[in-house]
Amino acid sequence: MTAKKPLSRLERVPLREAWKHEASDFTPWLAETDNLNALADALGISELVP
């Protein structure tokens, strides 16, 4: 038997609350492997590389 992952709710927040500045906050976050893979999956493409 595998361990169950806890579920949580998505919460809508203003983008500037999560990422204050595009170049110094959003871009480094997006360039993380897990986030690029999630974006690639959402776009239906095989792979994105930083």
Coordinates of C-alpha atoms in Angstrom, one line a residue:
M1 CA 0.0 0.0 0.0
T2 CA 1.3 3.4 -0.9
A3 CA 1.2 6.4 1.4
K4 CA -1.6 8.9 0.6
K5 CA -0.6 12.4 -0.3
P6 CA -2.4 15.2 1.6
L7 CA -4.8 17.3 -0.5
S8 CA -5.1 21.0 -0.3
R9 CA -7.2 23.7 -1.9
L10 CA -6.1 26.1 -4.6
E11 CA -6.4 29.7 -3.5
R12 CA -6.6 32.6 -5.9
V13 CA -4.1 35.4 -5.0
P14 CA -3.0 38.5 -6.8
L15 CA 0.0 37.7 -9.0
R16 CA 2.1 40.5 -7.5
E17 CA 1.5 39.0 -4.1
A18 CA 3.2 35.8 -5.2
W19 CA 5.8 37.3 -7.5
K20 CA 6.7 41.0 -6.7
H21 CA 8.9 41.4 -9.8
E22 CA 8.9 39.4 -13.0
A23 CA 12.6 39.2 -13.6
S24 CA 13.8 38.6 -10.1
D25 CA 10.8 36.5 -8.7
F26 CA 8.7 34.9 -11.4
T27 CA 11.3 34.0 -14.0
P28 CA 13.6 32.1 -11.5
W29 CA 10.5 30.3 -10.1
L30 CA 9.4 29.3 -13.6
A31 CA 12.9 28.1 -14.5
E32 CA 12.8 25.4 -11.8
T33 CA 12.5 22.0 -13.3
D34 CA 9.2 21.0 -11.7
N35 CA 7.6 24.2 -12.8
L36 CA 8.8 23.9 -16.3
N37 CA 7.6 20.4 -16.5
A38 CA 4.1 21.4 -15.2
L39 CA 4.0 24.2 -17.8
A40 CA 5.0 21.7 -20.6
D41 CA 2.3 19.3 -19.4
A42 CA -0.3 22.1 -19.4
L43 CA 0.7 23.1 -22.9
G44 CA 0.8 19.6 -24.2
I45 CA 4.5 19.6 -25.2
S46 CA 7.2 17.2 -24.3
E47 CA 9.8 19.3 -22.7
L48 CA 10.9 22.9 -21.9
V49 CA 14.4 23.8 -20.9
P50 CA 15.6 26.9 -19.1

